[in-house]
Amino acid sequence: MKRINVGIIGLGRAGQMHLHNLMTIPEIHIVQVADVFIEKISTELNDLGITNQTRDYHDILNNPDIDTVFVFTSTDTHEEIVTAAANAGKNIFCEKPLSMNTVEEASVNVLRAVKKNHVKLQMGFNRRMDPQFRNIFENVRQGEIGTPQVVKITSRDPDLLPHDLIQRIGGLLFDFTMHDFDMARYMMNSNIAEVYAKGGTLIDPTLKDINDIDTLALVLQFENGAYGVIDNSRRAVYGYDQRVEVFGSEGMLKAENVSESTVELYTDKSKIMKKPLPMFVQRYRNAYINEMKAFVNSILNDEPVVASGQDVIMAQRAAIAAQKSLETGLPQKVDTNFSLD
Amino acid sequence: MKRINVGIIGLGRAGQMHLHNLMTIPEIHIVQVADVFIEKISTELNDLGITNQTRDYHDILNNPDIDTVFVFTSTDTHEEIVTAAANAGKNIFCEKPLSMNTVEEASVNVLRAVKKNHVKLQMGFNRRMDPQFRNIFENVRQGEIGTPQVVKITSRDPDLLPHDLIQRIGGLLFDFTMHDFDMARYMMNSNIAEVYAKGGTLIDPTLKDINDIDTLALVLQFENGAYGVIDNSRRAVYGYDQRVEVFGSEGMLKAENVSESTVELYTDKSKIMKKPLPMFVQRYRNAYINEMKAFVNSILNDEPVVASGQDVIMAQRAAIAAQKSLETGLPQKVDTNFSLD
Amino acid sequence: MKRINVGIIGLGRAGQMHLHNLMTIPEIHIVQVADVFIEKISTELNDLGITNQTRDYHDILNNPDIDTVFVFTSTDTHEEIVTAAANAGKNIFCEKPLSMNTVEEASVNVLRAVKKNHVKLQMGFNRRMDPQFRNIFENVRQGEIGTPQVVKITSRDPDLLPHDLIQRIGGLLFDFTMHDFDMARYMMNSNIAEVYAKGGTLIDPTLKDINDIDTLALVLQFENGAYGVIDNSRRAVYGYDQRVEVFGSEGMLKAENVSESTVELYTDKSKIMKKPLPMFVQRYRNAYINEMKAFVNSILNDEPVVASGQDVIMAQRAAIAAQKSLETGLPQKVDTNFSLD
Amino acid sequence: MKRINVGIIGLGRAGQMHLHNLMTIPEIHIVQVADVFIEKISTELNDLGITNQTRDYHDILNNPDIDTVFVFTSTDTHEEIVTAAANAGKNIFCEKPLSMNTVEEASVNVLRAVKKNHVKLQMGFNRRMDPQFRNIFENVRQGEIGTPQVVKITSRDPDLLPHDLIQRIGGLLFDFTMHDFDMARYMMNSNIAEVYAKGGTLIDPTLKDINDIDTLALVLQFENGAYGVIDNSRRAVYGYDQRVEVFGSEGMLKAENVSESTVELYTDKSKIMKKPLPMFVQRYRNAYINEMKAFVNSILNDEPVVASGQDVIMAQRAAIAAQKSLETGLPQKVDTNFSLD
């Protein structure tokens, strides 16, 4: 069995979740981990058999035994770390987005470094590898529903985030809807060419103070002429609501929510079933593992990654256009051209 | 459009339900109706435009304008009326069973009269024409699941019947399970060759006073070697539970309960749907209409009826064997030979 | 039993469907029917026992035995007939819309006549009385999902209509989406305040010749601040796709498509179920009957109608705004004020 | 975190599956493993970091660092190994059954050794900890369906087993149906008091040569008066069919098959979904992990095990009775008394 030798940068809450997922993949050999607060979790890491620990991510970049890094640090560090990792010749898995800037120049510079150094970069658009959505994707590609005409996404978070977290990771459009933009584009195999967004604060009016919203409805038009509708909410009391539907000339594919329970309780009042899975941790557990496996496969077999830097930039452009649409009340064009040259 | 000219005998609660269903079938022309208490419902019948009313069913048998009679009287009258109707040359639709006797000689005599007079007799095994079960039947016949190996029927009534009604129409086995015996035989296209029954009174112990039970589990073996399992209850608090499943060498077909609602309510506790339809009136509404339409079609196109007198006798034999199995604690063979000669 | 004495005006295809539905409602006594081509269906009507037939609808308006008229004529006659019927003091059921004009003055004049004569007018927004959608409506009103925040409607026709029919009954927005505008407003209990529409011809490019489209995506904002998304298509190969979902602060309600089959076929390849009902005739059969029953109830108990003239005008305004949005590429405000004074 | 120090005995196919599951449980520290063919998998074990390997299971029993052993060897060794492990003072997890004998004396002797040494013994009735079935169990215990009256189990394997494997692990009743007997007893919280079995070879007639069958239907009666129906098949072409239903005085609980896909494909022909999971490995993955976690919890918190030696003996008695019922054609009583004294 061929393996890749891995360094992990960033072991906060998300990083630890990913670490446990990575440990279930036999092809991954974790050589070294880095976190600025590494001492806090040092014992726990030792218990897991991960003894090569450092506070400084440069140690990982300088480690010749490491060929691949996973970057799970906060968004504001992505630009710096990914660029340095590329220049150090490492393959890179990085959570989206590539930069905090709402203009894409910073991201493009990162991609230039990646390209120049001939390393692989995969972005954390985990939903692409969710078994439900991946199955839809594959069926669409195989022509099961003919020509796709409309993609419909409902994406609702189980609850509001703290304001300070929102300010660090981005508001609804850049943290949450960005995944839907990528999903829409992925399903339709076409760039988003125009966005109209309408939204506001139906749940928490104080979100206005930090220039964010909690409820959103969007209409998309794709480069190939097809349409998309997306609706978002920050608080679905019944759990994490994640549904995708693709309608085409020869049929329709849709993925309902996942509950992991098939138990039905029949009473004199009604038929009762379990509600959907509560959070992204459970809902996308397989998606997270699958995206890592796909990245391993891309490296070992020199195949294209499942979600590229360009994919992030295209989703980011849609989010920027949606932001402007919210501000102006008008639909916004999205540039569909992309070149690193 | 060809029509059949109909007389209806028996307009109690069931008869009135059937009357309304018959009025929705264009090919049926209701010429005359009879009921021993006809004066009670005379006005209502007039309102429906049915003015030719009589207390004496012989008037219908003697009416030369009538070619077909529907018999909805109480079970103890079937033997007499069906025999007389056959001798009067009328086609006959009759609710099951043909006679109250638990030995079949009376029923056979009725069938001899039917045969001698070359009239059609269809029995009220309505479930054969239920859209769900008929669809399973057709799929099985078309070979969709290969060779049928096991039929599984769950049949539960919504509530206990009054003891005096049970004494008039028969206990669980002869009133209720009889439908399941017929369904099992219909689905498997093979006679029931052996029955084992185990049951008792888990709901109403006083049923023992009238020699009846409320809960029943059965294992069947068919003439062709296949198996069946049936479970019955008199009280499912969640409604009328009617499910059929056929398992075969190439697949499986099952019909879940019908609720007529696709609405799902998601709350912070669960996902809630409507329970199944509450009673046979709603659940088998289409089945009742369809069995009438099938009978009309049999007459107009001279085709075999959907449920014959022989079908009733075969189901009755299974019920008799099950009764004996309950009494003896032993499985019982069922005679699969039948001939009117 | 109290009854209403009914005249029916217009017995084309839709009218005949409604006639058969009306005949199943005991409180309705059909006194007379009118159609300009009455001789074509005279025999059939006689067979149904409807012998008082006329070519001239004025005969019905002048008939003192008739208190209520059902208008099933083509849209271009609604304005004249409904006004005349109101002036004749008849209660009126009329298919939507009230007038062909895309400005509402003609419709308002009709409503003034209705108001002046103190008669009831119910419009044919049948979906309001569909058992699925009505159940959602009632659950929303009872507060089961808290405050409604987003309504989501998917409405897809099974196939393209002939161009000449479209020209008579209106294009996608005025014939089809109009129902969705009404449904959205009905569910949210709030007027539509703004519409953004994006659409085109992904199925039949020649629709452009008659200024129509076949695919449409919409975002709505309601007067109360809530949002709506609608997507439409003229051709869903899998049947008539009619789904409604209401999301609120305390939960979510959704109605999936209706198939009337609960049969599941399991093979070595997959689990196969029946597709949704194919056409409005089957899908909304109960809705049509229920809206008639609701109208009967409104008259007999002097209660408000289920769908009023004002409801049609509000839906029409949304359609006009959507049309303008398509033409301009910009969202459009919708006037939410309405008064007949 | 408290941990248990574990030795694993037997690393054949099943043992390796369990090993991987055990490695995901943080409270389990694998100290040593034993297999008679350990050299075959030595490298693979080293790769997993499991370097303390032996061919002789006595090394594990003699290892003072080990407090708990997991026995995954073939059935014919269970009696010897479990007895020795109990005498060595180790807690024991063992796959069912405890002995090959169809009389229970050997098993009882094992349990006496367990009792005398005050160690814990948990048997591998994994289905008790399947999330679906455990949820039913808990709902039943909480009284959600009132008094349980009927348990209904459908259990179908995806395909025939090789004859030689059957001869080593036992035929349908002792290898497969035994799980259903345990599930039935677990759900009803009552011992099986009587069994009637009817079965044969509808799939592979050559099974008769090794005195086995492939299709089976059973009726059970429980000590508390309730009833059970079970149907089994060795070959369901659509996957691993595992369903349980409990019907009670106040409602019904049922678990449908698990497919892990919520994707629906609608075509012009039908609605198509994924079939159930194919094999026990996927279907009961969580059940296997959960039963291990439950055992860990029993040890660390000194709580009763989820499935005891007595539970195995009771299921074994039902299987023996069913075997006799098949042979005699008669229902068989099952002894419900049990005591180790």
Coordinates of N, CA and C in Angstrom, one line a residue, chain C residues 213-335:
Chain C
I213 N -42.5 31.6 -22.0 CA -41.4 30.9 -21.6 C -41.8 29.5 -21.0
D214 N -40.9 28.7 -20.7 CA -41.2 27.3 -20.2 C -40.6 27.0 -18.9
T215 N -39.6 27.8 -18.5 CA -38.9 27.6 -17.2 C -38.7 28.9 -16.5
L216 N -38.9 28.9 -15.2 CA -39.0 30.1 -14.4 C -38.6 29.9 -13.0
A217 N -37.8 30.9 -12.5 CA -37.4 30.9 -11.1 C -37.8 32.2 -10.5
L218 N -38.3 32.2 -9.3 CA -38.8 33.5 -8.7 C -38.4 33.6 -7.2
V219 N -38.1 34.9 -6.9 CA -38.0 35.2 -5.4 C -39.1 36.2 -5.1
L220 N -39.8 36.0 -4.0 CA -40.8 36.9 -3.6 C -40.4 37.5 -2.2
Q221 N -40.9 38.7 -2.0 CA -40.9 39.2 -0.6 C -42.3 39.6 -0.3
F222 N -42.7 39.2 1.0 CA -44.1 39.5 1.4 C -44.1 40.8 2.2
E223 N -45.3 41.3 2.3 CA -45.6 42.5 3.1 C -45.0 42.4 4.5
N224 N -45.2 41.2 5.1 CA -44.7 41.0 6.5 C -43.2 40.7 6.6
G225 N -42.5 40.8 5.5 CA -41.0 40.6 5.6 C -40.6 39.2 5.2
A226 N -41.5 38.2 5.2 CA -41.1 36.9 4.8 C -40.7 36.8 3.3
Y227 N -40.1 35.6 3.0 CA -39.6 35.4 1.6 C -40.3 34.2 1.0
G228 N -40.2 34.1 -0.3 CA -40.7 33.0 -1.1 C -39.8 32.7 -2.2
V229 N -39.7 31.4 -2.6 CA -39.0 31.0 -3.8 C -40.0 30.0 -4.6
I230 N -40.1 30.2 -5.8 CA -40.9 29.4 -6.7 C -40.1 29.0 -7.9
D231 N -40.2 27.7 -8.3 CA -39.7 27.3 -9.6 C -40.7 26.6 -10.4
N232 N -40.7 26.9 -11.6 CA -41.7 26.3 -12.6 C -41.1 25.7 -13.8
S233 N -41.7 24.7 -14.3 CA -41.3 24.2 -15.6 C -42.6 23.7 -16.3
R234 N -42.6 23.7 -17.6 CA -43.7 23.2 -18.4 C -43.7 21.7 -18.6
R235 N -42.5 21.1 -18.4 CA -42.4 19.7 -18.8 C -41.6 18.9 -17.8
A236 N -42.3 18.3 -16.8 CA -41.6 17.3 -15.9 C -42.0 15.9 -16.5
V237 N -41.1 15.2 -17.0 CA -41.4 13.9 -17.6 C -42.0 12.9 -16.7
Y238 N -41.8 13.1 -15.4 CA -42.2 12.1 -14.4 C -43.6 12.4 -13.8
G239 N -44.3 13.4 -14.4 CA -45.7 13.7 -14.0 C -45.9 15.1 -13.5
Y240 N -46.9 15.3 -12.8 CA -47.3 16.6 -12.4 C -46.7 16.9 -11.0
D241 N -45.7 17.8 -11.0 CA -44.9 18.0 -9.8 C -45.4 19.2 -9.0
Q242 N -46.0 18.9 -7.9 CA -46.7 20.0 -7.2 C -46.3 19.9 -5.7
R243 N -45.4 20.7 -5.3 CA -44.9 20.6 -3.9 C -44.9 22.0 -3.2
V244 N -45.3 22.0 -2.0 CA -45.3 23.3 -1.2 C -44.6 23.0 0.1
E245 N -43.8 24.0 0.6 CA -43.1 23.9 1.8 C -43.2 25.2 2.5
V246 N -43.5 25.2 3.8 CA -43.5 26.4 4.6 C -42.5 26.2 5.8
F247 N -41.6 27.1 5.9 CA -40.6 27.0 6.9 C -40.8 28.2 7.9
G248 N -40.8 27.8 9.2 CA -41.0 28.8 10.2 C -40.1 28.8 11.4
S249 N -40.3 29.7 12.3 CA -39.4 29.8 13.5 C -39.5 28.5 14.4
E250 N -40.5 27.7 14.3 CA -40.7 26.6 15.2 C -40.7 25.3 14.4
G251 N -40.5 25.3 13.1 CA -40.6 24.0 12.4 C -40.8 24.2 10.9
M252 N -41.1 23.1 10.3 CA -41.3 23.2 8.8 C -42.4 22.2 8.4
L253 N -43.2 22.6 7.4 CA -44.2 21.7 6.9 C -44.0 21.6 5.4
K254 N -44.0 20.3 4.9 CA -43.9 20.2 3.4 C -44.8 19.1 2.9
A255 N -45.3 19.3 1.7 CA -46.1 18.3 1.1 C -45.4 17.7 -0.1
E256 N -45.1 16.5 -0.1 CA -44.5 15.8 -1.2 C -45.5 15.5 -2.3
N257 N -45.1 15.1 -3.4 CA -46.0 14.7 -4.5 C -46.9 13.5 -4.1
V258 N -48.0 13.4 -4.8 CA -49.0 12.4 -4.5 C -48.9 11.3 -5.6
S259 N -48.7 10.1 -5.1 CA -48.7 9.0 -6.2 C -49.8 8.0 -6.1
E260 N -50.5 8.0 -4.9 CA -51.6 7.1 -4.7 C -51.2 5.6 -4.8
S261 N -49.9 5.4 -4.8 CA -49.4 4.0 -4.7 C -48.4 3.9 -3.5
T262 N -48.5 2.9 -2.7 CA -47.6 2.6 -1.6 C -46.8 1.4 -1.9
V263 N -46.9 0.9 -3.2 CA -46.2 -0.4 -3.5 C -44.7 -0.1 -3.8
E264 N -43.9 -0.9 -3.2 CA -42.4 -0.9 -3.4 C -42.0 -2.2 -4.0
L265 N -41.2 -2.0 -5.1 CA -40.6 -3.2 -5.8 C -39.1 -3.2 -5.5
Y266 N -38.7 -4.2 -4.9 CA -37.2 -4.3 -4.6 C -36.6 -5.4 -5.5
T267 N -35.6 -4.9 -6.3 CA -34.9 -5.9 -7.2 C -33.5 -5.9 -6.9
D268 N -32.7 -6.7 -7.6 CA -31.3 -6.7 -7.4 C -30.6 -5.4 -7.8
K269 N -31.4 -4.5 -8.4 CA -30.8 -3.2 -8.9 C -31.2 -2.1 -7.9
S270 N -32.5 -2.0 -7.5 CA -32.9 -0.8 -6.8 C -34.3 -1.1 -6.2
K271 N -34.8 -0.1 -5.6 CA -36.2 0.0 -5.0 C -37.0 0.9 -5.9
I272 N -38.1 0.4 -6.4 CA -38.8 1.1 -7.4 C -40.2 1.4 -6.9
M273 N -40.6 2.7 -7.0 CA -42.0 3.0 -6.7 C -42.7 3.7 -7.8
K274 N -44.0 4.0 -7.7 CA -44.7 4.7 -8.8 C -44.3 6.1 -8.8
K275 N -44.3 6.7 -9.9 CA -44.1 8.2 -10.1 C -45.3 8.9 -9.6
P276 N -45.2 10.3 -9.5 CA -46.4 11.0 -9.1 C -47.6 11.0 -10.1
L277 N -48.7 11.4 -9.6 CA -49.9 11.4 -10.5 C -49.6 12.2 -11.7
P278 N -50.2 11.9 -12.9 CA -49.7 12.5 -14.1 C -50.2 13.9 -14.4
M279 N -51.5 14.2 -14.0 CA -52.1 15.4 -14.5 C -52.9 16.1 -13.4
F280 N -53.3 17.3 -13.7 CA -54.1 18.1 -12.7 C -55.5 17.3 -12.4
V281 N -56.0 16.6 -13.4 CA -57.3 16.0 -13.3 C -57.2 15.0 -12.1
Q282 N -56.2 14.2 -12.1 CA -56.0 13.2 -11.0 C -55.5 13.9 -9.7
R283 N -54.5 14.7 -9.9 CA -53.8 15.3 -8.7 C -54.8 16.2 -7.9
Y284 N -55.6 16.9 -8.6 CA -56.4 17.9 -7.9 C -57.9 17.5 -7.9
R285 N -58.2 16.2 -8.1 CA -59.6 15.8 -8.1 C -60.3 16.2 -6.8
N286 N -59.7 15.8 -5.7 CA -60.3 16.2 -4.4 C -60.3 17.7 -4.2
A287 N -59.3 18.3 -4.7 CA -59.3 19.8 -4.5 C -60.5 20.4 -5.2
Y288 N -60.8 19.9 -6.4 CA -61.9 20.5 -7.2 C -63.2 20.2 -6.4
I289 N -63.4 19.0 -6.0 CA -64.6 18.7 -5.2 C -64.7 19.5 -3.9
N290 N -63.6 19.6 -3.2 CA -63.5 20.4 -2.0 C -63.8 21.8 -2.1
E291 N -63.3 22.4 -3.2 CA -63.6 23.9 -3.4 C -65.1 24.1 -3.7
M292 N -65.7 23.1 -4.4 CA -67.2 23.3 -4.6 C -67.9 23.1 -3.3
K293 N -67.5 22.1 -2.5 CA -68.2 21.9 -1.2 C -68.0 23.2 -0.3
A294 N -66.8 23.8 -0.4 CA -66.6 24.9 0.5 C -67.5 26.1 0.0
F295 N -67.7 26.2 -1.3 CA -68.6 27.2 -1.8 C -70.0 27.0 -1.3
V296 N -70.4 25.8 -1.4 CA -71.8 25.4 -0.9 C -71.9 25.8 0.5
N297 N -70.9 25.5 1.3 CA -70.9 25.8 2.7 C -71.0 27.3 3.0
S298 N -70.2 28.1 2.2 CA -70.2 29.5 2.3 C -71.6 30.1 2.1
I299 N -72.3 29.5 1.1 CA -73.6 30.1 0.8 C -74.6 29.7 1.9
L300 N -74.6 28.4 2.2 CA -75.6 27.9 3.1 C -75.4 28.5 4.5
N301 N -74.2 28.7 4.9 CA -74.0 29.2 6.3 C -73.5 30.7 6.3
D302 N -73.6 31.3 5.1 CA -73.2 32.7 5.0 C -71.8 33.0 5.6
E303 N -70.9 32.2 5.1 CA -69.5 32.4 5.6 C -68.6 32.9 4.4
P304 N -67.5 33.5 4.7 CA -66.6 34.0 3.6 C -66.2 32.9 2.7
V305 N -66.0 33.2 1.4 CA -65.6 32.2 0.5 C -64.1 31.9 0.7
V306 N -63.7 30.7 0.2 CA -62.3 30.3 0.3 C -61.3 31.1 -0.5
A307 N -61.8 31.5 -1.7 CA -60.9 32.3 -2.6 C -61.8 33.4 -3.2
S308 N -61.5 34.6 -2.9 CA -62.3 35.8 -3.3 C -61.8 36.4 -4.5
G309 N -62.6 37.4 -5.0 CA -62.2 38.2 -6.2 C -60.9 39.0 -5.9
Q310 N -60.8 39.5 -4.6 CA -59.6 40.2 -4.2 C -58.4 39.3 -4.3
D311 N -58.6 38.0 -4.0 CA -57.4 37.1 -4.0 C -56.9 36.9 -5.5
V312 N -57.9 36.9 -6.4 CA -57.4 36.8 -7.8 C -56.7 38.1 -8.2
I313 N -57.2 39.2 -7.8 CA -56.5 40.5 -8.2 C -55.1 40.5 -7.6
M314 N -54.9 40.0 -6.4 CA -53.6 40.1 -5.8 C -52.6 39.1 -6.6
A315 N -53.1 38.0 -6.9 CA -52.3 37.0 -7.7 C -52.0 37.6 -9.1
Q316 N -53.0 38.2 -9.7 CA -52.8 38.9 -11.0 C -51.7 40.0 -10.9
R317 N -51.7 40.8 -9.9 CA -50.7 41.8 -9.7 C -49.3 41.2 -9.6
A318 N -49.2 40.1 -8.9 CA -47.9 39.4 -8.8 C -47.4 39.0 -10.2
A319 N -48.4 38.4 -11.0 CA -48.0 37.9 -12.3 C -47.6 39.1 -13.2
I320 N -48.3 40.2 -13.1 CA -48.0 41.4 -13.9 C -46.6 41.9 -13.5
A321 N -46.3 41.9 -12.2 CA -45.0 42.3 -11.8 C -43.9 41.3 -12.2
A322 N -44.2 40.1 -12.2 CA -43.2 39.1 -12.6 C -43.0 39.2 -14.1
Q323 N -44.0 39.5 -14.9 CA -43.8 39.8 -16.3 C -42.9 40.9 -16.6
K324 N -43.1 42.0 -15.8 CA -42.3 43.2 -15.9 C -40.9 42.9 -15.5
S325 N -40.7 42.1 -14.5 CA -39.4 41.7 -14.0 C -38.6 40.9 -15.1
L326 N -39.3 40.0 -15.7 CA -38.7 39.3 -16.8 C -38.3 40.2 -17.9
E327 N -39.1 41.2 -18.2 CA -38.8 42.1 -19.3 C -37.7 43.1 -19.0
T328 N -37.6 43.5 -17.7 CA -36.6 44.5 -17.4 C -35.4 43.9 -16.7
G329 N -35.5 42.7 -16.2 CA -34.3 42.1 -15.5 C -34.2 42.7 -14.1
L330 N -35.2 43.4 -13.6 CA -35.2 44.0 -12.3 C -36.3 43.5 -11.4
P331 N -36.1 43.5 -10.1 CA -37.2 43.2 -9.2 C -38.3 44.2 -9.3
Q332 N -39.5 43.9 -9.0 CA -40.7 44.8 -9.1 C -41.5 44.8 -7.9
K333 N -41.8 46.0 -7.4 CA -42.8 46.1 -6.3 C -44.2 45.7 -6.7
V334 N -45.0 45.3 -5.8 CA -46.4 44.9 -6.1 C -47.2 45.8 -5.1
D335 N -48.2 46.4 -5.6 CA -49.1 47.2 -4.7 C -49.9 46.3 -3.8

